[in-house]
Coordinates of C-alpha atoms (C1' of nucleotides) in Angstrom, one line a residue:
Chain A
M1 CA -75.0 -20.8 -68.6
D2 CA -73.2 -21.0 -65.3
S3 CA -75.8 -18.8 -63.6
L4 CA -78.7 -20.5 -61.9
T5 CA -81.8 -19.3 -60.1
I6 CA -82.5 -20.6 -56.7
S7 CA -85.1 -23.1 -57.9
E8 CA -82.6 -24.5 -60.5
V9 CA -80.0 -25.0 -57.8
A10 CA -82.6 -26.6 -55.6
K11 CA -83.6 -29.0 -58.3
Q12 CA -80.0 -29.9 -59.4
A13 CA -79.0 -30.4 -55.8
G14 CA -82.1 -32.3 -54.9
I15 CA -82.9 -30.0 -52.0
N16 CA -85.8 -27.8 -50.8
L17 CA -85.6 -24.2 -52.0
Q18 CA -86.2 -23.0 -48.5
T19 CA -83.3 -25.0 -47.3
I20 CA -81.0 -23.1 -49.6
R21 CA -82.1 -19.8 -48.1
Y22 CA -81.7 -21.4 -44.7
Y23 CA -78.1 -22.4 -45.5
E24 CA -77.5 -18.8 -46.7
R25 CA -78.7 -17.5 -43.3
Q26 CA -76.4 -19.9 -41.6
G27 CA -73.5 -18.7 -43.6
L28 CA -72.9 -21.9 -45.4
L29 CA -73.7 -20.7 -48.9
A30 CA -74.0 -17.4 -50.7
P31 CA -75.3 -16.4 -54.1
S32 CA -72.6 -15.1 -56.4
S33 CA -74.7 -12.0 -57.0
R34 CA -78.2 -10.6 -57.4
T35 CA -80.2 -9.4 -60.3
E36 CA -81.5 -5.8 -60.3
A37 CA -84.8 -7.1 -58.9
G38 CA -83.0 -8.8 -56.1
Y39 CA -83.2 -12.3 -57.4
R40 CA -80.3 -14.6 -56.2
I41 CA -77.9 -15.7 -58.9
F42 CA -75.9 -18.9 -58.1
S43 CA -73.0 -20.5 -60.0
S44 CA -73.0 -24.2 -60.5
E45 CA -70.3 -24.4 -57.8
S46 CA -73.2 -23.9 -55.3
V47 CA -74.6 -27.2 -56.4
W48 CA -71.3 -28.8 -55.5
R49 CA -71.2 -27.0 -52.2
I50 CA -74.7 -28.3 -51.3
R51 CA -73.6 -31.8 -52.2
F52 CA -70.5 -31.3 -50.0
I53 CA -72.8 -30.2 -47.2
K54 CA -75.1 -33.2 -47.6
R55 CA -72.3 -35.7 -47.7
A56 CA -70.7 -34.2 -44.7
Q57 CA -74.0 -34.3 -42.9
G58 CA -74.4 -37.9 -43.9
L59 CA -71.0 -38.6 -42.2
G60 CA -72.3 -37.1 -38.9
F61 CA -71.0 -33.6 -39.2
S62 CA -73.3 -30.8 -37.9
L63 CA -74.0 -27.7 -40.0
K64 CA -71.7 -25.8 -37.6
E65 CA -68.9 -28.2 -38.1
I66 CA -69.4 -28.1 -41.9
K67 CA -69.3 -24.4 -41.8
D68 CA -65.9 -24.7 -40.0
L69 CA -64.7 -27.1 -42.7
L70 CA -65.8 -24.7 -45.5
F71 CA -64.0 -21.8 -43.9
L72 CA -60.9 -23.8 -43.2
R73 CA -60.9 -24.7 -46.8
I74 CA -61.0 -21.1 -47.9
D75 CA -58.3 -20.0 -45.4
A76 CA -54.9 -19.9 -47.2
H77 CA -53.1 -21.0 -44.0
T78 CA -55.1 -24.2 -43.7
T79 CA -53.2 -27.4 -44.3
Q80 CA -54.2 -31.0 -45.0
A81 CA -53.2 -31.7 -41.4
D82 CA -55.9 -29.3 -40.1
I83 CA -58.6 -31.1 -42.1
R84 CA -57.2 -34.5 -41.0
K85 CA -57.4 -33.4 -37.4
R86 CA -61.1 -32.4 -37.7
T87 CA -61.8 -35.8 -39.3
Q88 CA -60.0 -37.6 -36.6
A89 CA -62.0 -35.8 -33.9
K90 CA -65.1 -36.8 -35.7
I91 CA -63.9 -40.4 -35.8
A92 CA -63.5 -40.3 -32.1
D93 CA -66.9 -38.8 -31.7
V94 CA -68.5 -41.5 -33.8
E95 CA -66.6 -44.2 -31.9
Q96 CA -68.0 -42.8 -28.7
K97 CA -71.6 -42.9 -30.0
I98 CA -71.1 -46.5 -31.2
R99 CA -69.8 -47.5 -27.7
H100 CA -72.8 -45.9 -26.1
L101 CA -75.3 -47.6 -28.4
Q102 CA -73.5 -50.9 -27.8
A103 CA -73.9 -50.6 -24.1
I104 CA -77.6 -49.9 -24.6
H105 CA -77.8 -52.9 -26.9
T106 CA -76.2 -55.2 -24.3
S107 CA -78.6 -54.1 -21.7
L108 CA -81.7 -54.5 -23.9
L109 CA -80.5 -57.9 -25.0
R110 CA -80.0 -59.1 -21.5
M111 CA -83.4 -57.8 -20.5
A112 CA -85.1 -59.6 -23.4
Q113 CA -83.2 -62.8 -22.7
D114 CA -84.3 -62.8 -19.1
C115 CA -87.9 -62.6 -20.2
S116 CA -89.5 -65.8 -21.1
G117 CA -92.3 -63.9 -22.8
C118 CA -95.0 -65.5 -20.7
G119 CA -96.0 -65.3 -17.1
P120 CA -97.9 -62.6 -15.3
L121 CA -96.9 -59.0 -16.1
K122 CA -96.1 -58.3 -12.5
N123 CA -93.2 -60.6 -12.7
C124 CA -91.9 -59.2 -16.0
P125 CA -88.1 -59.0 -15.8
I126 CA -87.9 -56.2 -18.3
L127 CA -90.2 -53.9 -16.3
E128 CA -88.3 -54.9 -13.2
S129 CA -85.1 -53.8 -14.8
L130 CA -86.5 -50.5 -15.8
D131 CA -87.8 -50.1 -12.2
G132 CA -84.2 -50.2 -11.2
K133 CA -84.5 -53.1 -8.7
E134 CA -81.5 -54.8 -10.1
F135 CA -80.4 -52.6 -13.1
V136 CA -77.8 -49.9 -13.2
Chain B
M1 CA -95.3 -39.3 4.9
D2 CA -96.0 -40.6 1.4
S3 CA -97.2 -37.3 0.1
L4 CA -94.7 -35.1 -1.5
T5 CA -94.6 -31.6 -3.0
I6 CA -93.3 -31.1 -6.5
S7 CA -90.0 -29.8 -5.3
E8 CA -89.5 -32.8 -3.0
V9 CA -90.1 -35.2 -5.9
A10 CA -87.7 -33.2 -8.0
K11 CA -85.0 -33.4 -5.4
Q12 CA -85.5 -37.1 -4.7
A13 CA -85.6 -38.0 -8.4
G14 CA -82.7 -35.7 -9.2
I15 CA -84.7 -33.9 -11.9
N16 CA -85.6 -30.3 -12.7
L17 CA -89.0 -29.2 -11.2
Q18 CA -90.1 -27.8 -14.6
T19 CA -89.4 -31.2 -16.1
I20 CA -91.9 -32.8 -13.8
R21 CA -94.6 -30.4 -15.0
Y22 CA -93.5 -31.1 -18.5
Y23 CA -93.9 -34.8 -18.0
E24 CA -97.3 -34.2 -16.6
R25 CA -98.3 -32.2 -19.7
Q26 CA -96.9 -35.1 -21.9
G27 CA -99.1 -37.6 -20.0
L28 CA -96.2 -39.5 -18.4
L29 CA -96.9 -38.6 -14.8
A30 CA -99.7 -37.2 -12.7
P31 CA -100.0 -36.0 -9.1
S32 CA -102.2 -38.2 -7.0
S33 CA -104.2 -35.2 -6.0
R34 CA -104.1 -31.4 -5.3
T35 CA -104.4 -29.4 -2.2
E36 CA -107.3 -26.9 -1.9
A37 CA -104.9 -24.2 -3.1
G38 CA -104.1 -26.3 -6.2
Y39 CA -100.7 -27.5 -5.1
R40 CA -99.7 -30.9 -6.6
I41 CA -99.5 -33.8 -4.2
F42 CA -97.3 -36.8 -5.3
S43 CA -96.9 -40.2 -3.8
S44 CA -93.4 -41.6 -3.6
E45 CA -94.4 -43.9 -6.5
S46 CA -93.9 -40.8 -8.7
V47 CA -90.2 -40.9 -7.8
W48 CA -90.0 -44.5 -9.0
R49 CA -91.8 -43.6 -12.2
I50 CA -89.4 -40.8 -12.9
R51 CA -86.5 -43.1 -12.4
F52 CA -88.2 -45.6 -14.8
I53 CA -88.5 -42.8 -17.4
K54 CA -84.9 -41.8 -17.0
R55 CA -83.6 -45.4 -17.3
A56 CA -85.8 -46.0 -20.3
Q57 CA -84.5 -42.8 -21.9
G58 CA -81.0 -43.9 -21.2
L59 CA -81.7 -47.1 -23.2
G60 CA -82.8 -45.1 -26.2
F61 CA -86.5 -45.0 -25.7
S62 CA -88.3 -41.7 -26.6
L63 CA -90.8 -40.2 -24.2
K64 CA -93.5 -41.3 -26.5
E65 CA -92.3 -44.9 -26.4
I66 CA -92.0 -44.7 -22.7
K67 CA -95.6 -43.4 -22.4
D68 CA -96.6 -46.5 -24.4
L69 CA -94.7 -48.7 -22.1
L70 CA -96.4 -47.1 -19.1
F71 CA -99.9 -47.5 -20.5
L72 CA -99.1 -51.1 -21.5
R73 CA -98.1 -51.8 -18.0
I74 CA -101.4 -50.4 -16.6
D75 CA -103.5 -52.2 -19.1
A76 CA -104.8 -55.5 -17.6
H77 CA -104.6 -57.3 -20.9
T78 CA -100.9 -56.7 -21.4
T79 CA -98.7 -59.7 -21.2
Q80 CA -94.9 -60.1 -20.8
A81 CA -94.9 -61.0 -24.4
D82 CA -96.1 -57.4 -25.3
I83 CA -93.3 -55.8 -23.3
R84 CA -90.8 -58.2 -24.8
K85 CA -92.0 -57.3 -28.3
R86 CA -91.4 -53.6 -27.7
T87 CA -88.0 -54.4 -26.3
Q88 CA -87.1 -56.4 -29.3
A89 CA -88.3 -53.7 -31.7
K90 CA -86.1 -51.3 -29.8
I91 CA -83.2 -53.7 -30.1
A92 CA -83.6 -53.8 -33.9
D93 CA -83.7 -50.0 -33.8
V94 CA -80.5 -49.8 -31.9
E95 CA -78.8 -52.3 -34.2
Q96 CA -79.8 -50.2 -37.2
K97 CA -78.3 -47.1 -35.6
I98 CA -75.1 -49.0 -34.8
R99 CA -74.8 -50.2 -38.4
H100 CA -75.3 -46.7 -39.7
L101 CA -72.7 -45.3 -37.4
Q102 CA -70.3 -48.1 -38.4
A103 CA -70.7 -47.2 -42.1
I104 CA -69.9 -43.6 -41.2
H105 CA -66.9 -44.7 -39.2
T106 CA -65.6 -46.8 -42.1
S107 CA -65.9 -43.9 -44.5
L108 CA -64.2 -41.5 -42.1
L109 CA -61.4 -43.9 -41.4
R110 CA -60.8 -44.5 -45.1
M111 CA -60.7 -40.7 -45.7
A112 CA -58.2 -40.2 -42.9
Q113 CA -56.0 -43.0 -44.0
D114 CA -55.9 -41.7 -47.6
C115 CA -54.7 -38.4 -46.2
S116 CA -51.0 -38.1 -45.5
G117 CA -51.6 -35.0 -43.4
C118 CA -49.2 -32.9 -45.5
G119 CA -49.2 -31.6 -49.0
P120 CA -51.1 -28.7 -50.4
L121 CA -54.8 -28.3 -49.4
K122 CA -56.0 -28.5 -53.0
N123 CA -55.0 -32.1 -53.1
C124 CA -56.5 -33.0 -49.8
P125 CA -58.1 -36.4 -50.2
I126 CA -60.6 -35.8 -47.5
L127 CA -62.1 -32.7 -49.1
E128 CA -62.0 -34.5 -52.5
S129 CA -64.1 -37.3 -50.9
L130 CA -66.6 -34.7 -49.6
D131 CA -66.6 -33.1 -53.0
G132 CA -68.0 -36.4 -54.3
K133 CA -65.3 -36.9 -56.9
E134 CA -64.8 -40.5 -55.9
F135 CA -67.0 -41.0 -52.9
V136 CA -70.5 -42.3 -52.6
Chain C
dG1 C1' -102.4 -6.2 -70.4
dT2 C1' -103.1 -9.9 -67.8
dA3 C1' -102.5 -14.4 -65.7
dA4 C1' -99.3 -18.0 -64.4
dG5 C1' -95.4 -18.9 -62.3
dC6 C1' -91.4 -17.4 -60.6
dC7 C1' -88.9 -14.6 -56.8
dC8 C1' -88.4 -11.7 -52.5
dT9 C1' -88.5 -10.9 -47.1
dG10 C1' -90.2 -11.8 -42.7
dT11 C1' -92.3 -14.6 -39.7
dA12 C1' -94.3 -18.6 -37.8
dC13 C1' -94.3 -23.5 -37.3
dC14 C1' -92.4 -28.3 -36.7
dT15 C1' -90.1 -32.3 -33.6
dA16 C1' -87.8 -33.5 -29.1
dG17 C1' -86.9 -32.6 -24.6
dG18 C1' -86.7 -29.7 -22.0
dT19 C1' -85.5 -24.7 -19.3
dA20 C1' -86.7 -20.0 -17.9
dT21 C1' -89.5 -16.1 -16.8
dA22 C1' -93.6 -13.2 -15.4
dG23 C1' -97.1 -12.4 -12.6
dA24 C1' -100.0 -14.0 -9.2
dG25 C1' -101.4 -16.9 -5.2
dT26 C1' -100.2 -19.6 -0.7
dC27 C1' -98.0 -20.9 3.6
dA28 C1' -95.3 -20.7 7.8
dA29 C1' -92.3 -18.3 11.0
dG30 C1' -91.3 -14.4 13.6
Chain D
dC1 C1' -98.8 -8.7 9.5
dT2 C1' -95.1 -9.0 6.8
dT3 C1' -91.4 -11.4 4.6
dG4 C1' -89.4 -15.2 2.3
dA5 C1' -89.9 -19.5 0.4
dC6 C1' -92.8 -22.1 -2.1
dT7 C1' -96.5 -23.0 -5.6
dC8 C1' -99.5 -22.1 -9.6
dT9 C1' -100.4 -21.1 -14.8
dA10 C1' -99.1 -19.4 -19.1
dT11 C1' -95.9 -18.2 -22.2
dA12 C1' -91.5 -17.7 -24.2
dC13 C1' -87.0 -19.5 -25.2
dC14 C1' -83.4 -23.0 -26.4
dT15 C1' -80.8 -26.4 -30.0
dA16 C1' -80.8 -28.4 -34.7
dG17 C1' -82.3 -28.5 -39.0
dG18 C1' -85.3 -27.4 -41.5
dT19 C1' -90.5 -26.3 -43.7
dA20 C1' -94.5 -23.4 -44.7
dC21 C1' -97.1 -19.4 -45.3
dA22 C1' -98.4 -14.4 -46.0
dG23 C1' -98.1 -10.6 -48.7
dG24 C1' -95.9 -8.5 -52.0
dG25 C1' -92.8 -7.8 -56.5
dC26 C1' -90.9 -9.6 -61.2
dT27 C1' -91.2 -11.9 -65.8
dT28 C1' -92.8 -14.1 -69.6
dA29 C1' -96.1 -15.9 -72.8
dC30 C1' -100.3 -15.3 -74.9

DNA sequence: GTAAGCCCTGTACCTAGGTATAGAGTCAAG
DNA sequence: CTTGACTCTATACCTAGGTACAGGGCTTAC
């Protein structure tokens, strides 16, 4: 009752069947065994693992980083501190992305504020900004 | 003196030569003419246009959106209001991305704070979060 | 025993924004 | 008149994260 076919896993995890095979190729997931005919057999743990992957992706981890996390987890020498360190690196990463987007946001806002929304196009301050006449 | 070869444009705009041909294929840029031998001839305006593209990219516009902006600009019926509207749509887009990253940031921070950084791995609150036992 | 509905592998395709390579033609200097 | 630097097109390759399809093999119910 704990042995699932690939389509059952896909359905339970809410994921495309092809994606499961893709994760297997990427080394993120493996069937616990195969039938004589070569059919993949998964345990319900695989469903958890896919959910883990999806949550971590949602938090901005790449598949490669997630794979690292999974292997860290399996490694007997890994400590909570290791996992915490990865998480803190990812926090710094996300903070960096936010700062970048905020700089973009500021520039766009300034451009839109400078523009009255009327007047001839050739005097459009937004396009002038993009032309680099006064914008860094 | 206003007619440049592709490699001169590439050098002046600080961009890869192949990228210029790529932009041409994408309809973002075109040589003003060709020599008899088929060599592209650019005007120095192309250098400005590439800078425009690079600035707009830096502000989070995709090449497709930039192409739209360029065509808007050429269209005689376009007004400042049209350009302003695009810019405001992009502002909303950037704000959305910032909100998403901030939600990620909050979750990651909470996970890291819950984790003392010591203790056995099997009790790691970060991994528990990712396992979905208490985390949305 | 056969048809539907699974499953397998391998390969190609997709977006986005390029970069690289192959094979051929052109141009200018010595 | 040849050599090296430049250009052309076409095609392949790259990351990231998948998705789709072709051609075949199981399995199960009728």
